[in-house]
PDB file of C-alpha atoms in Angstrom:
ATOM      1  CA  UNK A   1      -0.303   0.023  -0.124  1.00 55.00           C
ATOM      2  CA  UNK A   2       1.099   4.049  -0.059  1.00 54.00           C
ATOM      3  CA  UNK A   3       1.702   3.931   3.611  1.00 55.00           C
ATOM      4  CA  UNK A   4       3.970   1.073   3.937  1.00 59.00           C
ATOM      5  CA  UNK A   5       5.601   2.148   0.993  1.00 64.00           C
ATOM      6  CA  UNK A   6       6.048   5.688   2.593  1.00 60.00           C
ATOM      7  CA  UNK A   7       7.436   4.332   5.568  1.00 61.00           C
ATOM      8  CA  UNK A   8       9.932   2.021   3.762  1.00 68.00           C
ATOM      9  CA  UNK A   9      11.376   4.953   2.032  1.00 67.00           C
ATOM     10  CA  UNK A  10      11.340   7.097   5.172  1.00 62.00           C
ATOM     11  CA  UNK A  11      13.265   4.543   6.782  1.00 61.00           C
ATOM     12  CA  UNK A  12      15.647   4.047   4.104  1.00 65.00           C
ATOM     13  CA  UNK A  13      16.647   7.750   4.349  1.00 64.00           C
ATOM     14  CA  UNK A  14      16.612   8.017   8.213  1.00 61.00           C
ATOM     15  CA  UNK A  15      19.490   5.148   8.231  1.00 65.00           C
ATOM     16  CA  UNK A  16      22.273   7.645   6.786  1.00 67.00           C
ATOM     17  CA  UNK A  17      21.541  10.150   9.393  1.00 64.00           C
ATOM     18  CA  UNK A  18      21.078   7.809  12.444  1.00 59.00           C
ATOM     19  CA  UNK A  19      24.424   6.083  11.381  1.00 62.00           C
ATOM     20  CA  UNK A  20      26.182   9.946  11.044  1.00 63.00           C
ATOM     21  CA  UNK A  21      25.052  10.632  14.425  1.00 57.00           C
ATOM     22  CA  UNK A  22      26.218   7.590  16.503  1.00 51.00           C
ATOM     23  CA  UNK A  23      29.539   8.001  14.790  1.00 53.00           C
ATOM     24  CA  UNK A  24      29.482  11.748  16.021  1.00 54.00           C
ATOM     25  CA  UNK A  25      28.542  10.609  19.327  1.00 50.00           C
ATOM     26  CA  UNK A  26      25.125  12.194  19.149  1.00 52.00           C
ATOM     27  CA  UNK A  27      21.887  11.069  20.563  1.00 50.00           C
ATOM     28  CA  UNK A  28      18.743  10.908  18.409  1.00 53.00           C
ATOM     29  CA  UNK A  29      15.638  10.857  20.461  1.00 54.00           C
ATOM     30  CA  UNK A  30      12.089   9.286  19.247  1.00 55.00           C
ATOM     31  CA  UNK A  31      10.824  12.804  19.140  1.00 53.00           C
ATOM     32  CA  UNK A  32      13.516  13.949  16.854  1.00 59.00           C
ATOM     33  CA  UNK A  33      13.257  10.917  14.598  1.00 59.00           C
ATOM     34  CA  UNK A  34       9.363  11.464  14.544  1.00 58.00           C
ATOM     35  CA  UNK A  35      10.180  15.332  13.401  1.00 60.00           C
ATOM     36  CA  UNK A  36      12.429  13.937  10.719  1.00 59.00           C
ATOM     37  CA  UNK A  37       9.989  11.502   9.406  1.00 56.00           C
ATOM     38  CA  UNK A  38       7.096  14.186   9.565  1.00 58.00           C
ATOM     39  CA  UNK A  39       9.127  16.447   7.375  1.00 58.00           C
ATOM     40  CA  UNK A  40       9.868  13.907   4.487  1.00 54.00           C
ATOM     41  CA  UNK A  41       6.282  12.745   4.388  1.00 50.00           C
ATOM     42  CA  UNK A  42       4.621  16.333   4.292  1.00 50.00           C
ATOM     43  CA  UNK A  43       7.487  17.128   1.389  1.00 48.00           C
ATOM     44  CA  UNK A  44       6.428  14.212  -0.593  1.00 48.00           C
ATOM     45  CA  UNK A  45       3.030  14.892  -0.018  1.00 47.00           C
ATOM     46  CA  UNK A  46       3.180  17.755  -2.631  1.00 46.00           C
ATOM     47  CA  UNK A  47       4.394  15.621  -5.366  1.00 48.00           C
ATOM     48  CA  UNK A  48       2.106  12.552  -4.686  1.00 48.00           C
ATOM     49  CA  UNK A  49      -1.237  14.503  -4.574  1.00 48.00           C
ATOM     50  CA  UNK A  50      -3.475  11.512  -5.062  1.00 46.00           C
ATOM     51  CA  UNK A  51      -1.799   9.450  -1.937  1.00 44.00           C
ATOM     52  CA  UNK A  52      -2.054  13.082   0.507  1.00 46.00           C
ATOM     53  CA  UNK A  53      -4.466  11.222   2.508  1.00 44.00           C
ATOM     54  CA  UNK A  54      -2.594   8.280   3.244  1.00 44.00           C
ATOM     55  CA  UNK A  55       0.819  10.458   3.985  1.00 41.00           C
ATOM     56  CA  UNK A  56      -1.011  12.639   6.715  1.00 45.00           C
ATOM     57  CA  UNK A  57      -2.387   9.618   8.098  1.00 44.00           C
ATOM     58  CA  UNK A  58       1.276   7.695   8.481  1.00 44.00           C
ATOM     59  CA  UNK A  59       2.695  11.465   9.428  1.00 43.00           C
ATOM     60  CA  UNK A  60      -0.124  11.522  12.401  1.00 44.00           C
ATOM     61  CA  UNK A  61       0.555   7.876  13.620  1.00 44.00           C
ATOM     62  CA  UNK A  62       4.157   8.759  13.526  1.00 43.00           C
ATOM     63  CA  UNK A  63       3.937  11.631  15.745  1.00 43.00           C
ATOM     64  CA  UNK A  64       1.431  10.123  18.014  1.00 44.00           C
ATOM     65  CA  UNK A  65       3.099   7.003  18.768  1.00 42.00           C
ATOM     66  CA  UNK A  66       6.760   8.113  18.962  1.00 43.00           C
ATOM     67  CA  UNK A  67       7.380   7.723  22.620  1.00 43.00           C
ATOM     68  CA  UNK A  68      10.002   5.556  24.910  1.00 43.00           C
ATOM     69  CA  UNK A  69       6.878   4.791  27.139  1.00 46.00           C
ATOM     70  CA  UNK A  70       5.418   2.315  24.708  1.00 50.00           C
ATOM     71  CA  UNK A  71       8.400   0.659  23.646  1.00 53.00           C
ATOM     72  CA  UNK A  72       9.146  -3.295  24.509  1.00 53.00           C
ATOM     73  CA  UNK A  73      12.411  -5.099  25.059  1.00 57.00           C
ATOM     74  CA  UNK A  74      14.756  -6.224  27.649  1.00 60.00           C
ATOM     75  CA  UNK A  75      14.091  -3.071  29.954  1.00 57.00           C
ATOM     76  CA  UNK A  76      10.368  -2.569  29.415  1.00 59.00           C
ATOM     77  CA  UNK A  77       8.148  -3.745  31.784  1.00 60.00           C
ATOM     78  CA  UNK A  78       5.409  -4.045  29.094  1.00 65.00           C
ATOM     79  CA  UNK A  79       4.700  -7.558  27.528  1.00 68.00           C
ATOM     80  CA  UNK A  80       6.030  -8.124  23.531  1.00 75.00           C
ATOM     81  CA  UNK A  81       3.389  -8.157  21.158  1.00 78.00           C
ATOM     82  CA  UNK A  82       2.968 -11.138  18.569  1.00 79.00           C
ATOM     83  CA  UNK A  83       3.775  -8.702  15.965  1.00 78.00           C
ATOM     84  CA  UNK A  84       6.690  -7.094  17.477  1.00 78.00           C
ATOM     85  CA  UNK A  85       5.007  -3.603  17.416  1.00 81.00           C
ATOM     86  CA  UNK A  86       4.338  -1.365  20.342  1.00 79.00           C
ATOM     87  CA  UNK A  87       1.004  -2.276  21.980  1.00 76.00           C
ATOM     88  CA  UNK A  88      -0.769   0.844  21.245  1.00 79.00           C
ATOM     89  CA  UNK A  89       0.314   0.177  17.503  1.00 82.00           C
ATOM     90  CA  UNK A  90      -0.536  -3.436  17.607  1.00 80.00           C
ATOM     91  CA  UNK A  91      -3.993  -2.808  18.734  1.00 80.00           C
ATOM     92  CA  UNK A  92      -4.774  -0.300  15.948  1.00 83.00           C
ATOM     93  CA  UNK A  93      -3.444  -2.535  13.011  1.00 84.00           C
ATOM     94  CA  UNK A  94      -5.226  -5.530  14.640  1.00 83.00           C
ATOM     95  CA  UNK A  95      -8.383  -4.617  15.763  1.00 84.00           C
ATOM     96  CA  UNK A  96     -10.377  -7.477  17.995  1.00 82.00           C
ATOM     97  CA  UNK A  97     -13.217  -7.525  20.365  1.00 80.00           C
ATOM     98  CA  UNK A  98     -11.065 -10.022  22.667  1.00 78.00           C
ATOM     99  CA  UNK A  99     -10.256  -6.919  25.239  1.00 73.00           C
ATOM    100  CA  UNK A 100      -8.177  -7.856  28.113  1.00 72.00           C
ATOM    101  CA  UNK A 101      -6.362  -6.513  31.092  1.00 69.00           C
ATOM    102  CA  UNK A 102      -2.786  -5.975  31.392  1.00 70.00           C
ATOM    103  CA  UNK A 103      -1.632  -7.732  34.833  1.00 71.00           C
ATOM    104  CA  UNK A 104       2.049  -7.946  34.216  1.00 73.00           C
ATOM    105  CA  UNK A 105       2.520  -4.932  36.696  1.00 76.00           C
ATOM    106  CA  UNK A 106      -0.578  -5.194  39.380  1.00 72.00           C
ATOM    107  CA  UNK A 107      -2.414  -7.691  40.897  1.00 73.00           C
ATOM    108  CA  UNK A 108      -6.143  -7.949  39.823  1.00 70.00           C
ATOM    109  CA  UNK A 109      -8.859  -8.824  42.163  1.00 66.00           C
ATOM    110  CA  UNK A 110     -11.268 -11.362  40.600  1.00 67.00           C
ATOM    111  CA  UNK A 111     -14.894 -10.456  40.523  1.00 65.00           C
ATOM    112  CA  UNK A 112     -16.556 -11.262  43.925  1.00 61.00           C
ATOM    113  CA  UNK A 113     -13.735 -11.916  46.185  1.00 62.00           C
ATOM    114  CA  UNK A 114     -13.731 -12.669  49.549  1.00 62.00           C
ATOM    115  CA  UNK A 115     -11.763  -9.842  50.885  1.00 66.00           C
ATOM    116  CA  UNK A 116     -14.045  -7.101  49.024  1.00 71.00           C
ATOM    117  CA  UNK A 117     -17.130  -8.816  49.978  1.00 75.00           C
ATOM    118  CA  UNK A 118     -16.576  -8.636  53.797  1.00 77.00           C
ATOM    119  CA  UNK A 119     -15.421  -4.937  53.440  1.00 78.00           C
ATOM    120  CA  UNK A 120     -19.028  -4.365  51.353  1.00 81.00           C
ATOM    121  CA  UNK A 121     -21.011  -6.285  53.811  1.00 84.00           C
ATOM    122  CA  UNK A 122     -19.359  -4.369  56.698  1.00 85.00           C
ATOM    123  CA  UNK A 123     -19.987  -1.008  55.064  1.00 88.00           C
ATOM    124  CA  UNK A 124     -23.664  -1.852  54.335  1.00 89.00           C
ATOM    125  CA  UNK A 125     -24.388  -3.467  57.460  1.00 91.00           C
ATOM    126  CA  UNK A 126     -23.005  -0.353  59.746  1.00 92.00           C
ATOM    127  CA  UNK A 127     -25.025   2.252  57.013  1.00 92.00           C
ATOM    128  CA  UNK A 128     -28.164   0.308  57.543  1.00 93.00           C
ATOM    129  CA  UNK A 129     -28.102   0.097  61.140  1.00 93.00           C
ATOM    130  CA  UNK A 130     -27.359   3.763  61.391  1.00 94.00           C
ATOM    131  CA  UNK A 131     -30.390   4.448  59.205  1.00 94.00           C
ATOM    132  CA  UNK A 132     -32.504   2.128  61.631  1.00 94.00           C
ATOM    133  CA  UNK A 133     -31.333   3.783  64.629  1.00 94.00           C
ATOM    134  CA  UNK A 134     -32.007   7.156  63.085  1.00 94.00           C
ATOM    135  CA  UNK A 135     -35.631   6.064  62.018  1.00 95.00           C
ATOM    136  CA  UNK A 136     -36.159   4.423  65.617  1.00 94.00           C
ATOM    137  CA  UNK A 137     -35.173   7.831  67.559  1.00 94.00           C
ATOM    138  CA  UNK A 138     -37.627   9.980  65.007  1.00 94.00           C
ATOM    139  CA  UNK A 139     -40.446   7.305  65.668  1.00 93.00           C
ATOM    140  CA  UNK A 140     -39.733   7.554  69.680  1.00 92.00           C
ATOM    141  CA  UNK A 141     -39.699  11.438  69.737  1.00 90.00           C
ATOM    142  CA  UNK A 142     -42.818  11.722  67.559  1.00 90.00           C
ATOM    143  CA  UNK A 143     -44.504   9.305  70.003  1.00 88.00           C
ATOM    144  CA  UNK A 144     -43.430  10.902  73.161  1.00 84.00           C
ATOM    145  CA  UNK A 145     -44.456  14.301  72.288  1.00 83.00           C
ATOM    146  CA  UNK A 146     -47.984  13.050  71.770  1.00 82.00           C
ATOM    147  CA  UNK A 147     -48.108  11.781  75.172  1.00 79.00           C
ATOM    148  CA  UNK A 148     -49.277  14.132  78.436  1.00 72.00           C
ATOM    149  CA  UNK A 149     -46.457  15.390  80.444  1.00 72.00           C
ATOM    150  CA  UNK A 150     -46.288  14.705  84.295  1.00 71.00           C
ATOM    151  CA  UNK A 151     -47.737  17.989  85.565  1.00 70.00           C
ATOM    152  CA  UNK A 152     -50.914  17.138  83.201  1.00 70.00           C
ATOM    153  CA  UNK A 153     -51.253  13.666  84.264  1.00 67.00           C
ATOM    154  CA  UNK A 154     -51.230  14.910  87.941  1.00 66.00           C
ATOM    155  CA  UNK A 155     -54.034  16.995  87.116  1.00 68.00           C
ATOM    156  CA  UNK A 156     -55.818  14.191  85.254  1.00 74.00           C
ATOM    157  CA  UNK A 157     -57.192  12.684  88.304  1.00 80.00           C
ATOM    158  CA  UNK A 158     -58.328  14.203  91.873  1.00 83.00           C
ATOM    159  CA  UNK A 159     -58.906  12.506  94.887  1.00 83.00           C
ATOM    160  CA  UNK A 160     -61.838  14.140  97.262  1.00 86.00           C
ATOM    161  CA  UNK A 161     -62.040  13.332 100.892  1.00 85.00           C
ATOM    162  CA  UNK A 162     -65.907  12.975 101.484  1.00 86.00           C
ATOM    163  CA  UNK A 163     -65.857  12.650 105.364  1.00 83.00           C
ATOM    164  CA  UNK A 164     -65.822  16.076 105.820  1.00 86.00           C
ATOM    165  CA  UNK A 165     -68.998  17.173 103.764  1.00 86.00           C
ATOM    166  CA  UNK A 166     -72.330  17.139 105.572  1.00 87.00           C
ATOM    167  CA  UNK A 167     -75.711  16.161 104.513  1.00 87.00           C
ATOM    168  CA  UNK A 168     -77.245  18.964 102.229  1.00 86.00           C
ATOM    169  CA  UNK A 169     -74.057  20.433 101.697  1.00 88.00           C
ATOM    170  CA  UNK A 170     -72.222  20.823  98.109  1.00 89.00           C
ATOM    171  CA  UNK A 171     -68.602  21.711  97.989  1.00 90.00           C
ATOM    172  CA  UNK A 172     -67.000  22.733  94.771  1.00 90.00           C
ATOM    173  CA  UNK A 173     -63.509  21.540  93.684  1.00 89.00           C
ATOM    174  CA  UNK A 174     -61.384  22.044  90.653  1.00 88.00           C
ATOM    175  CA  UNK A 175     -60.545  19.425  88.301  1.00 85.00           C
ATOM    176  CA  UNK A 176     -58.462  19.675  84.635  1.00 82.00           C
ATOM    177  CA  UNK A 177     -59.267  23.469  84.733  1.00 82.00           C
ATOM    178  CA  UNK A 178     -63.196  22.906  85.375  1.00 88.00           C
ATOM    179  CA  UNK A 179     -65.186  23.482  88.758  1.00 90.00           C
ATOM    180  CA  UNK A 180     -66.818  20.071  90.062  1.00 91.00           C
ATOM    181  CA  UNK A 181     -69.929  19.913  92.384  1.00 92.00           C
ATOM    182  CA  UNK A 182     -69.894  17.076  95.012  1.00 91.00           C
ATOM    183  CA  UNK A 183     -73.451  17.201  96.787  1.00 91.00           C
ATOM    184  CA  UNK A 184     -74.258  15.232  99.697  1.00 90.00           C
ATOM    185  CA  UNK A 185     -77.826  14.706  99.478  1.00 90.00           C
ATOM    186  CA  UNK A 186     -80.495  14.428 101.899  1.00 90.00           C
ATOM    187  CA  UNK A 187     -83.565  11.957 101.638  1.00 89.00           C
ATOM    188  CA  UNK A 188     -85.452  14.696 100.644  1.00 90.00           C
ATOM    189  CA  UNK A 189     -82.975  15.678  97.885  1.00 88.00           C
ATOM    190  CA  UNK A 190     -83.498  11.896  96.744  1.00 89.00           C
ATOM    191  CA  UNK A 191     -87.391  12.020  96.971  1.00 89.00           C
ATOM    192  CA  UNK A 192     -87.487  14.908  94.630  1.00 88.00           C
ATOM    193  CA  UNK A 193     -85.269  13.439  92.089  1.00 88.00           C
ATOM    194  CA  UNK A 194     -87.033  10.185  91.552  1.00 87.00           C
ATOM    195  CA  UNK A 195     -90.293  11.796  91.562  1.00 88.00           C
ATOM    196  CA  UNK A 196     -89.803  13.334  88.247  1.00 86.00           C
ATOM    197  CA  UNK A 197     -91.612  12.538  85.443  1.00 88.00           C
ATOM    198  CA  UNK A 198     -88.820  11.652  83.163  1.00 86.00           C
ATOM    199  CA  UNK A 199     -90.984  11.914  79.929  1.00 87.00           C
ATOM    200  CA  UNK A 200     -91.560  15.390  80.842  1.00 87.00           C
ATOM    201  CA  UNK A 201     -87.920  16.400  80.843  1.00 89.00           C
ATOM    202  CA  UNK A 202     -85.791  18.499  78.149  1.00 90.00           C
ATOM    203  CA  UNK A 203     -83.063  16.054  78.378  1.00 89.00           C
ATOM    204  CA  UNK A 204     -84.626  12.720  79.883  1.00 90.00           C
ATOM    205  CA  UNK A 205     -82.312  10.877  82.096  1.00 89.00           C
ATOM    206  CA  UNK A 206     -83.443   8.898  85.216  1.00 90.00           C
ATOM    207  CA  UNK A 207     -81.759   9.648  88.449  1.00 88.00           C
ATOM    208  CA  UNK A 208     -80.180   6.246  89.081  1.00 88.00           C
ATOM    209  CA  UNK A 209     -77.978   6.750  86.074  1.00 89.00           C
ATOM    210  CA  UNK A 210     -76.708   9.792  86.804  1.00 90.00           C
ATOM    211  CA  UNK A 211     -75.416   8.486  90.509  1.00 89.00           C
ATOM    212  CA  UNK A 212     -73.460   5.462  91.769  1.00 89.00           C
ATOM    213  CA  UNK A 213     -74.489   6.186  95.073  1.00 87.00           C
ATOM    214  CA  UNK A 214     -77.604   7.753  95.737  1.00 87.00           C
ATOM    215  CA  UNK A 215     -76.379   9.708  98.919  1.00 89.00           C
ATOM    216  CA  UNK A 216     -73.552  11.765  96.446  1.00 89.00           C
ATOM    217  CA  UNK A 217     -74.283  13.429  93.439  1.00 91.00           C
ATOM    218  CA  UNK A 218     -70.890  14.695  91.430  1.00 91.00           C
ATOM    219  CA  UNK A 219     -71.457  16.915  88.407  1.00 92.00           C
ATOM    220  CA  UNK A 220     -69.287  19.198  86.439  1.00 91.00           C
ATOM    221  CA  UNK A 221     -70.212  23.139  87.402  1.00 90.00           C
ATOM    222  CA  UNK A 222     -70.675  24.562  84.088  1.00 91.00           C
ATOM    223  CA  UNK A 223     -74.073  25.451  82.710  1.00 91.00           C
ATOM    224  CA  UNK A 224     -74.787  23.640  79.175  1.00 90.00           C
ATOM    225  CA  UNK A 225     -76.385  26.724  78.175  1.00 89.00           C
ATOM    226  CA  UNK A 226     -73.430  29.359  77.432  1.00 87.00           C
ATOM    227  CA  UNK A 227     -70.598  28.009  79.918  1.00 87.00           C
ATOM    228  CA  UNK A 228     -71.436  30.140  82.994  1.00 88.00           C
ATOM    229  CA  UNK A 229     -70.872  28.578  86.985  1.00 90.00           C
ATOM    230  CA  UNK A 230     -74.548  27.964  88.411  1.00 90.00           C
ATOM    231  CA  UNK A 231     -75.230  28.622  92.185  1.00 89.00           C
ATOM    232  CA  UNK A 232     -75.636  25.769  94.269  1.00 88.00           C
ATOM    233  CA  UNK A 233     -78.592  25.349  96.554  1.00 86.00           C
ATOM    234  CA  UNK A 234     -80.905  27.595  94.722  1.00 86.00           C
ATOM    235  CA  UNK A 235     -83.356  28.162  91.896  1.00 84.00           C
ATOM    236  CA  UNK A 236     -86.835  26.629  91.657  1.00 87.00           C
ATOM    237  CA  UNK A 237     -86.118  22.559  91.986  1.00 87.00           C
ATOM    238  CA  UNK A 238     -83.660  23.183  95.129  1.00 85.00           C
ATOM    239  CA  UNK A 239     -80.638  22.126  92.839  1.00 88.00           C
ATOM    240  CA  UNK A 240     -78.809  24.847  91.116  1.00 89.00           C
ATOM    241  CA  UNK A 241     -79.742  28.061  89.480  1.00 91.00           C
ATOM    242  CA  UNK A 242     -77.741  30.005  86.870  1.00 91.00           C
ATOM    243  CA  UNK A 243     -78.226  33.514  87.157  1.00 88.00           C
ATOM    244  CA  UNK A 244     -76.773  34.867  83.688  1.00 88.00           C
ATOM    245  CA  UNK A 245     -79.868  33.634  81.614  1.00 88.00           C
ATOM    246  CA  UNK A 246     -82.075  31.869  84.158  1.00 88.00           C
ATOM    247  CA  UNK A 247     -81.422  28.303  83.608  1.00 92.00           C
ATOM    248  CA  UNK A 248     -82.949  25.986  86.882  1.00 92.00           C
ATOM    249  CA  UNK A 249     -81.299  22.463  87.688  1.00 92.00           C
ATOM    250  CA  UNK A 250     -83.051  19.978  89.987  1.00 90.00           C
ATOM    251  CA  UNK A 251     -81.313  17.868  92.898  1.00 89.00           C
ATOM    252  CA  UNK A 252     -80.009  15.422  90.057  1.00 89.00           C
ATOM    253  CA  UNK A 253     -78.552  18.047  88.080  1.00 89.00           C
ATOM    254  CA  UNK A 254     -81.183  17.808  85.347  1.00 91.00           C
ATOM    255  CA  UNK A 255     -82.295  21.052  83.346  1.00 92.00           C
ATOM    256  CA  UNK A 256     -85.822  21.863  84.438  1.00 89.00           C
ATOM    257  CA  UNK A 257     -86.271  25.304  83.245  1.00 89.00           C
ATOM    258  CA  UNK A 258     -84.354  27.971  81.200  1.00 89.00           C
ATOM    259  CA  UNK A 259     -82.402  27.866  78.041  1.00 90.00           C
ATOM    260  CA  UNK A 260     -79.885  25.427  79.072  1.00 91.00           C
ATOM    261  CA  UNK A 261     -80.475  22.635  76.433  1.00 91.00           C
ATOM    262  CA  UNK A 262     -78.808  19.350  78.434  1.00 91.00           C
ATOM    263  CA  UNK A 263     -78.167  18.288  82.027  1.00 92.00           C
ATOM    264  CA  UNK A 264     -75.094  19.066  83.653  1.00 90.00           C
ATOM    265  CA  UNK A 265     -72.258  16.779  82.653  1.00 90.00           C
ATOM    266  CA  UNK A 266     -71.630  13.681  85.006  1.00 90.00           C
ATOM    267  CA  UNK A 267     -67.690  13.244  85.137  1.00 90.00           C
ATOM    268  CA  UNK A 268     -66.302   9.590  85.391  1.00 88.00           C
ATOM    269  CA  UNK A 269     -65.299   8.963  89.161  1.00 88.00           C
ATOM    270  CA  UNK A 270     -65.276   6.502  91.512  1.00 87.00           C
ATOM    271  CA  UNK A 271     -65.403   5.336  95.247  1.00 87.00           C
ATOM    272  CA  UNK A 272     -62.150   4.468  96.631  1.00 84.00           C
ATOM    273  CA  UNK A 273     -63.803   3.657  99.841  1.00 79.00           C
ATOM    274  CA  UNK A 274     -66.683   5.225 101.928  1.00 75.00           C
ATOM    275  CA  UNK A 275     -65.034   8.551 102.716  1.00 83.00           C
ATOM    276  CA  UNK A 276     -62.744   8.930  99.472  1.00 86.00           C
ATOM    277  CA  UNK A 277     -63.587   9.436  96.007  1.00 87.00           C
ATOM    278  CA  UNK A 278     -61.355   9.641  92.676  1.00 88.00           C
ATOM    279  CA  UNK A 279     -62.397  11.904  90.034  1.00 87.00           C
ATOM    280  CA  UNK A 280     -61.239  11.087  86.613  1.00 79.00           C
TER     281      UNK A 280
END
């Protein structure tokens, strides 16, 4: 081909110069040899117009691969190629899909090497442990933020001594920020509560449902109309009277007269013994 002919002629013209340099004790580097070959190929391009593309290609290849780093030989650390050319030139002139790794100057771990797997597993396990700990901490903080604090829990329940409350007396205590009426009812109070026609009430409810012990009535002291605090032992029915808008409650805390729509609320409570009640 035209390229091989030009390379052969360039080598024949280069030998005399190399010989003269060696005889004179001079040293020609690969870069100098590449420049000489390049100048000769450029000069011959003008007289061989049809092969101009091939000549420039050869010149480009010569300039690109003229380096001592890719030469093979006794002092080189690169394995020799079958053609005797440098590895780069040999790869260009002999293209092949079988591309391998040069293991002549380093060790290469095989895929799935045991030492690499152990390191990978350690890193992944540590990362997942950190992620799990962070998620657990976030969930616990979210749950704890929804629980009541100790001061709120302390106000959730209220113990009241009943021994000092006389019959017919009403005591007001504070529970969860609201007033609570505790009334020690007399026999007359109980009789009046039982004689009421439940069907005639605005909010029908029998007395036995509103009390756990007939002697004691415990209700929230907030009027069901607009939230006022009724007065105990007052009104037309001897129970409570709200002076704000004129609501009357009987001795069972049921609305009997006035604008209030519902009976007084009965909180949750339980008797701890005969003289103590737990509200809440």
